[in-house]
Short mmCIF file of C-alpha atoms in Angstrom, two decimals:
data_model
loop_
_atom_site.label_atom_id
_atom_site.label_comp_id
_atom_site.label_asym_id
_atom_site.label_seq_id
_atom_site.Cartn_x
_atom_site.Cartn_y
_atom_site.Cartn_z
CA MET A 1 -0.51 -12.72 17.66
CA GLU A 2 -4.24 -12.02 18.03
CA GLN A 3 -7.19 -13.10 16.00
CA VAL A 4 -9.73 -10.67 14.62
CA ARG A 5 -13.07 -11.78 13.24
CA ALA A 6 -13.85 -10.23 9.88
CA ARG A 7 -17.32 -9.20 8.82
CA ASP A 8 -17.78 -12.44 6.82
CA GLY A 9 -16.64 -14.56 9.75
CA ALA A 10 -13.12 -15.20 8.47
CA THR A 11 -10.15 -14.89 10.85
CA ILE A 12 -7.61 -12.10 10.41
CA VAL A 13 -4.32 -12.74 12.20
CA LEU A 14 -2.95 -9.55 13.82
CA HIS A 15 0.77 -9.09 14.49
CA SER A 16 1.37 -6.21 16.93
CA THR A 17 4.38 -4.65 18.53
CA GLY A 18 5.20 -1.58 20.58
CA THR A 19 3.32 0.67 23.00
CA GLY A 20 1.43 3.91 22.55
CA PRO A 21 -1.25 5.08 20.09
CA GLY A 22 -2.11 2.46 17.52
CA ILE A 23 -1.15 2.53 13.87
CA VAL A 24 -2.46 -0.07 11.41
CA VAL A 25 -0.33 -0.78 8.34
CA VAL A 26 -2.02 -1.67 5.04
CA HIS A 27 0.76 -3.36 3.05
CA GLY A 28 1.41 -3.14 -0.67
CA GLY A 29 0.88 -5.68 -3.42
CA GLY A 30 3.14 -8.63 -4.18
CA VAL A 31 4.41 -8.88 -0.58
CA THR A 32 3.44 -9.88 2.92
CA ILE A 33 3.81 -8.12 6.23
CA ASP A 34 7.34 -9.59 6.60
CA VAL A 35 8.87 -6.69 4.69
CA TYR A 36 7.23 -4.16 7.05
CA ARG A 37 8.62 -5.55 10.31
CA ARG A 38 11.58 -3.18 10.19
CA LEU A 39 9.13 -0.26 9.94
CA ALA A 40 7.09 -1.63 12.87
CA THR A 41 10.25 -1.99 14.99
CA ALA A 42 11.33 1.54 14.19
CA LEU A 43 7.99 2.93 15.40
CA ALA A 44 7.48 0.58 18.33
CA ASP A 45 9.09 2.79 20.94
CA ARG A 46 6.35 5.38 20.34
CA PHE A 47 3.40 3.56 18.87
CA SER A 48 1.60 0.21 18.86
CA VAL A 49 2.01 -0.95 15.31
CA HIS A 50 -0.45 -3.51 13.95
CA LEU A 51 0.35 -5.59 10.88
CA TYR A 52 -1.93 -8.04 9.18
CA ASN A 53 -1.66 -9.97 5.90
CA ARG A 54 -4.26 -9.00 3.41
CA ARG A 55 -6.33 -11.84 1.94
CA GLY A 56 -4.74 -14.43 -0.29
CA ARG A 57 -1.38 -14.37 1.60
CA ALA A 58 0.33 -16.40 4.28
CA ASP A 59 -1.86 -16.68 7.37
CA ALA A 60 -4.76 -14.67 5.78
CA PRO A 61 -8.04 -16.11 4.51
CA PRO A 62 -8.67 -16.38 0.74
CA ARG A 63 -10.02 -13.44 -1.22
CA SER A 64 -13.58 -13.36 -2.53
CA MET A 65 -13.86 -13.18 -6.28
CA PRO A 66 -14.43 -11.11 -8.29
CA TYR A 67 -11.94 -8.98 -6.46
CA THR A 68 -13.14 -5.60 -5.20
CA ALA A 69 -12.06 -3.09 -2.60
CA ASP A 70 -15.11 -3.81 -0.40
CA GLN A 71 -13.73 -6.88 1.38
CA GLU A 72 -10.36 -5.13 1.92
CA VAL A 73 -12.12 -2.11 3.48
CA ASP A 74 -14.26 -4.36 5.65
CA ASP A 75 -11.15 -6.19 6.90
CA LEU A 76 -9.44 -2.90 7.76
CA ALA A 77 -12.56 -1.78 9.55
CA ALA A 78 -12.44 -4.95 11.68
CA VAL A 79 -8.77 -4.38 12.57
CA LEU A 80 -9.34 -0.71 13.41
CA GLU A 81 -12.26 -1.55 15.68
CA HIS A 82 -10.39 -4.38 17.38
CA THR A 83 -7.31 -2.26 18.07
CA GLY A 84 -9.07 1.00 18.74
CA SER A 85 -6.70 2.67 16.29
CA GLY A 86 -7.50 5.79 14.30
CA ASN A 87 -4.17 5.91 12.50
CA VAL A 88 -3.35 4.15 9.21
CA ILE A 89 -0.29 3.78 7.01
CA GLY A 90 -0.91 2.64 3.44
CA HIS A 91 1.83 1.75 0.97
CA SER A 92 1.57 1.31 -2.78
CA GLY A 93 -1.58 -0.75 -3.58
CA GLY A 94 -2.33 -0.69 0.14
CA GLY A 95 -2.33 3.09 -0.09
CA PHE A 96 -5.09 2.97 -2.66
CA LEU A 97 -7.10 0.68 -0.41
CA ALA A 98 -6.42 2.84 2.68
CA LEU A 99 -7.55 5.94 0.78
CA GLU A 100 -10.73 4.16 -0.29
CA ALA A 101 -11.29 3.10 3.31
CA ALA A 102 -10.88 6.68 4.51
CA LEU A 103 -14.02 7.60 2.52
CA ARG A 104 -16.00 5.22 4.68
CA LEU A 105 -14.25 4.58 8.01
CA PRO A 106 -13.46 6.75 11.06
CA ILE A 107 -9.76 7.25 10.28
CA ASP A 108 -8.15 10.22 12.03
CA ARG A 109 -4.71 10.28 10.41
CA LEU A 110 -3.71 8.61 7.18
CA ALA A 111 -0.12 8.41 5.96
CA LEU A 112 0.28 7.21 2.38
CA TYR A 113 3.65 6.36 0.84
CA ASP A 114 3.68 5.95 -2.94
CA ALA A 115 -0.07 5.36 -2.90
CA ALA A 116 -0.95 3.57 -6.15
CA VAL A 117 -3.90 5.59 -7.25
CA SER A 118 -4.75 6.59 -10.82
CA ILE A 119 -5.71 10.17 -11.36
CA ASP A 120 -6.90 11.10 -14.84
CA GLY A 121 -4.81 8.32 -16.39
CA SER A 122 -1.66 9.03 -14.37
CA PHE A 123 -0.95 5.44 -13.29
CA PRO A 124 0.76 3.45 -16.07
CA SER A 125 -1.45 0.83 -17.67
CA GLY A 126 0.09 -0.35 -20.90
CA TRP A 127 2.08 -3.09 -19.19
CA LEU A 128 -0.92 -4.83 -17.64
CA ALA A 129 -2.28 -6.73 -20.64
CA PRO A 130 1.07 -8.23 -21.74
CA ALA A 131 1.88 -9.04 -18.11
CA ARG A 132 -1.40 -10.90 -17.75
CA ALA A 133 -0.82 -12.76 -21.01
CA ALA A 134 2.62 -13.90 -19.85
CA ALA A 135 1.22 -14.99 -16.47
CA GLN A 136 -1.58 -16.93 -18.12
CA ALA A 137 1.02 -18.65 -20.35
CA GLY A 138 2.82 -19.76 -17.18
CA ASP A 139 5.85 -17.49 -17.67
CA THR A 140 6.06 -15.85 -14.25
CA ALA A 141 9.50 -14.42 -14.83
CA ARG A 142 8.46 -12.66 -18.06
CA SER A 143 5.24 -11.37 -16.47
CA LEU A 144 7.06 -9.99 -13.48
CA ALA A 145 9.70 -8.41 -15.69
CA ILE A 146 6.99 -6.62 -17.65
CA THR A 147 5.25 -5.59 -14.44
CA THR A 148 8.31 -4.14 -12.71
CA ALA A 149 9.44 -2.18 -15.76
CA GLY A 150 5.86 -0.94 -16.40
CA ILE A 151 5.50 0.44 -12.93
CA ASN A 152 9.09 1.61 -12.44
CA SER A 153 9.91 3.01 -15.84
CA GLN A 154 12.31 5.51 -14.31
CA MET A 155 14.79 2.75 -13.39
CA ALA A 156 17.76 2.09 -15.68
CA ALA A 157 16.94 -1.65 -15.62
CA ALA A 158 13.51 -0.92 -17.17
CA LYS A 159 15.25 0.19 -20.37
CA LEU A 160 17.08 -3.15 -20.84
CA PRO A 161 15.70 -5.59 -23.48
CA LEU A 162 12.90 -7.75 -22.17
CA GLY A 163 14.92 -10.92 -22.53
CA ILE A 164 17.66 -9.56 -20.23
CA ARG A 165 15.09 -8.33 -17.70
CA THR A 166 13.39 -11.71 -17.72
CA ALA A 167 16.70 -13.46 -17.05
CA ILE A 168 17.37 -11.10 -14.11
CA ILE A 169 13.92 -11.74 -12.69
CA ARG A 170 14.29 -15.47 -13.13
CA ALA A 171 17.33 -15.30 -10.82
CA PHE A 172 15.42 -13.03 -8.45
CA LEU A 173 12.59 -15.54 -8.17
CA ARG A 174 15.07 -17.91 -6.47
CA THR A 175 15.38 -15.50 -3.52
CA PRO A 176 12.87 -15.57 -0.61
CA ILE A 177 11.29 -12.22 -1.53
CA GLY A 178 11.31 -13.18 -5.21
CA ARG A 179 9.48 -16.41 -4.50
CA THR A 180 6.84 -14.52 -2.55
CA MET A 181 6.42 -11.97 -5.36
CA GLY A 182 6.16 -14.73 -7.93
CA GLU A 183 3.53 -16.62 -5.91
CA LEU A 184 1.53 -13.42 -5.41
CA LEU A 185 1.78 -12.22 -9.00
CA PRO A 186 -1.84 -13.04 -9.86
CA THR A 187 -2.93 -11.03 -6.84
CA THR A 188 -0.69 -8.13 -7.92
CA LEU A 189 -2.22 -8.07 -11.40
CA ASP A 190 -5.73 -8.11 -9.96
CA GLU A 191 -4.88 -5.27 -7.65
CA ALA A 192 -3.41 -3.21 -10.51
CA ALA A 193 -6.58 -3.79 -12.55
CA LEU A 194 -8.66 -2.60 -9.59
CA ILE A 195 -6.61 0.54 -9.24
CA LEU A 196 -6.96 1.32 -12.92
CA ALA A 197 -10.68 0.62 -12.83
CA HIS A 198 -10.97 3.40 -10.21
CA ASP A 199 -9.19 5.98 -12.39
CA GLY A 200 -10.71 9.44 -12.19
CA PRO A 201 -10.21 12.98 -11.02
CA ALA A 202 -8.55 13.60 -7.66
CA THR A 203 -11.85 15.06 -6.44
CA ARG A 204 -13.10 11.47 -6.29
CA TRP A 205 -11.45 11.35 -2.85
CA ALA A 206 -12.52 14.86 -1.72
CA GLY A 207 -14.81 13.33 0.88
CA VAL A 208 -11.84 12.01 2.92
CA ARG A 209 -12.01 13.80 6.25
CA ALA A 210 -8.85 12.38 7.81
CA GLU A 211 -5.67 14.40 8.11
CA VAL A 212 -3.55 13.00 5.31
CA LEU A 213 0.19 12.89 4.72
CA LEU A 214 0.91 12.19 1.04
CA ALA A 215 4.51 10.97 0.99
CA CYS A 216 6.64 9.61 -1.81
CA GLY A 217 10.28 8.94 -2.58
CA ALA A 218 12.28 11.34 -4.74
CA ASP A 219 14.01 8.33 -6.36
CA GLY A 220 10.78 6.45 -7.05
CA PRO A 221 8.36 6.68 -10.01
CA PRO A 222 7.79 10.40 -10.73
CA TYR A 223 4.07 10.05 -11.23
CA TYR A 224 3.63 9.72 -7.46
CA VAL A 225 4.83 13.28 -7.04
CA HIS A 226 2.20 14.60 -9.45
CA GLN A 227 -0.56 12.38 -8.03
CA ASN A 228 0.17 13.55 -4.53
CA ALA A 229 0.04 17.20 -5.61
CA ALA A 230 -3.34 16.58 -7.25
CA LEU A 231 -4.72 14.78 -4.15
CA ALA A 232 -3.43 17.58 -1.84
CA ARG A 233 -5.46 20.08 -3.83
CA ALA A 234 -8.58 17.92 -3.64
CA LEU A 235 -8.48 16.62 -0.07
CA PRO A 236 -9.49 19.12 2.64
CA HIS A 237 -6.80 18.19 5.20
CA ALA A 238 -3.75 16.96 3.25
CA ARG A 239 -0.13 17.85 2.66
CA THR A 240 2.65 16.37 0.56
CA LEU A 241 6.13 15.20 1.41
CA THR A 242 8.83 14.10 -1.02
CA ILE A 243 11.63 12.22 0.76
CA ALA A 244 15.12 12.61 -0.67
CA ARG A 245 17.29 9.57 -1.53
CA SER A 246 14.25 7.26 -1.19
CA GLY A 247 12.72 4.78 -3.62
CA HIS A 248 9.45 2.88 -3.65
CA ASP A 249 10.65 0.43 -0.97
CA ALA A 250 12.03 3.08 1.36
CA ILE A 251 9.17 2.57 3.81
CA ASN A 252 10.18 -1.08 4.10
CA ARG A 253 13.83 -0.19 4.62
CA ALA A 254 12.72 2.14 7.46
CA HIS A 255 15.55 4.65 7.29
CA PRO A 256 15.10 7.49 9.82
CA ARG A 257 14.50 9.97 6.98
CA THR A 258 11.35 7.99 6.15
CA VAL A 259 10.31 6.90 9.67
CA GLU A 260 10.70 10.21 11.54
CA PRO A 261 8.28 12.25 9.38
CA LEU A 262 5.71 9.48 9.82
CA ALA A 263 6.24 9.47 13.57
CA ALA A 264 5.94 13.25 13.78
CA PHE A 265 2.77 13.19 11.73
CA PHE A 266 1.08 10.63 13.94
CA ALA A 267 2.26 12.34 17.12
CA THR A 268 0.59 15.62 16.21
CA PRO A 269 -2.91 16.00 17.75
CA VAL A 270 -5.79 16.15 15.33
CA THR A 271 -7.03 19.68 15.66
CA THR A 272 -9.32 20.04 12.67
CA GLU A 273 -13.01 19.73 13.51
CA ARG A 274 -14.60 17.26 11.12
CA THR A 275 -18.09 15.87 10.64
CA PRO A 276 -18.24 12.31 12.03
CA HIS A 277 -18.42 9.42 9.56
CA SER A 278 -21.89 7.98 9.02
#
């Protein structure tokens, strides 16, 4: 482990593995870097993979409130500078933050998997208010049941009555990953609110000069497919990839059908001439 000093003086703990060009992973909401260690191991024979917990988690400093993307982007900037990396992977809510960062930071290649952005109202929002109300009432299981069904409406479990979903989540909360997701639920809700607050046309990110791989899972929420297509039309150096037999957590599971396209993307030299970031 290494320590990186953030812009505000806080300490970011860096967990790195592998050899080769550096890749920094910006993890999703509701989890820590622990669920990305399999991905890091799968890439470690070709790349130096750098993981760090975003604020409010495990060994990370607390978040500043009110919550904005600025501190997240500043922290990523510090990690990129410390590691000398120009490559970034962003997943889910971390994908939104990585895309925001690419508007401001010297990122060469950006791979997004199920990036949770909202384009012209595409990201589901109706679940957020009732999920917040349940969380504020102290019912974590109910809040998380509303959240998971709201974001993953394509799943069969999302169509079950709320009471049954809540009972299932209550059991899930007794598992290690469930406990983590329960503890981080307030953070997850804040991140979802931030994503929805940045809703707009895909051209909002047209200033991203990195080469971008917009990946999603064919078995995940279908809105990611449509969002990626819209982003690919708006970003100057982007392409899409839909990975068969893969859900939202496929990047964590690190099956070769997910890992190998990422490795190939980062191994390809950047050939497009771009104006340097200011």
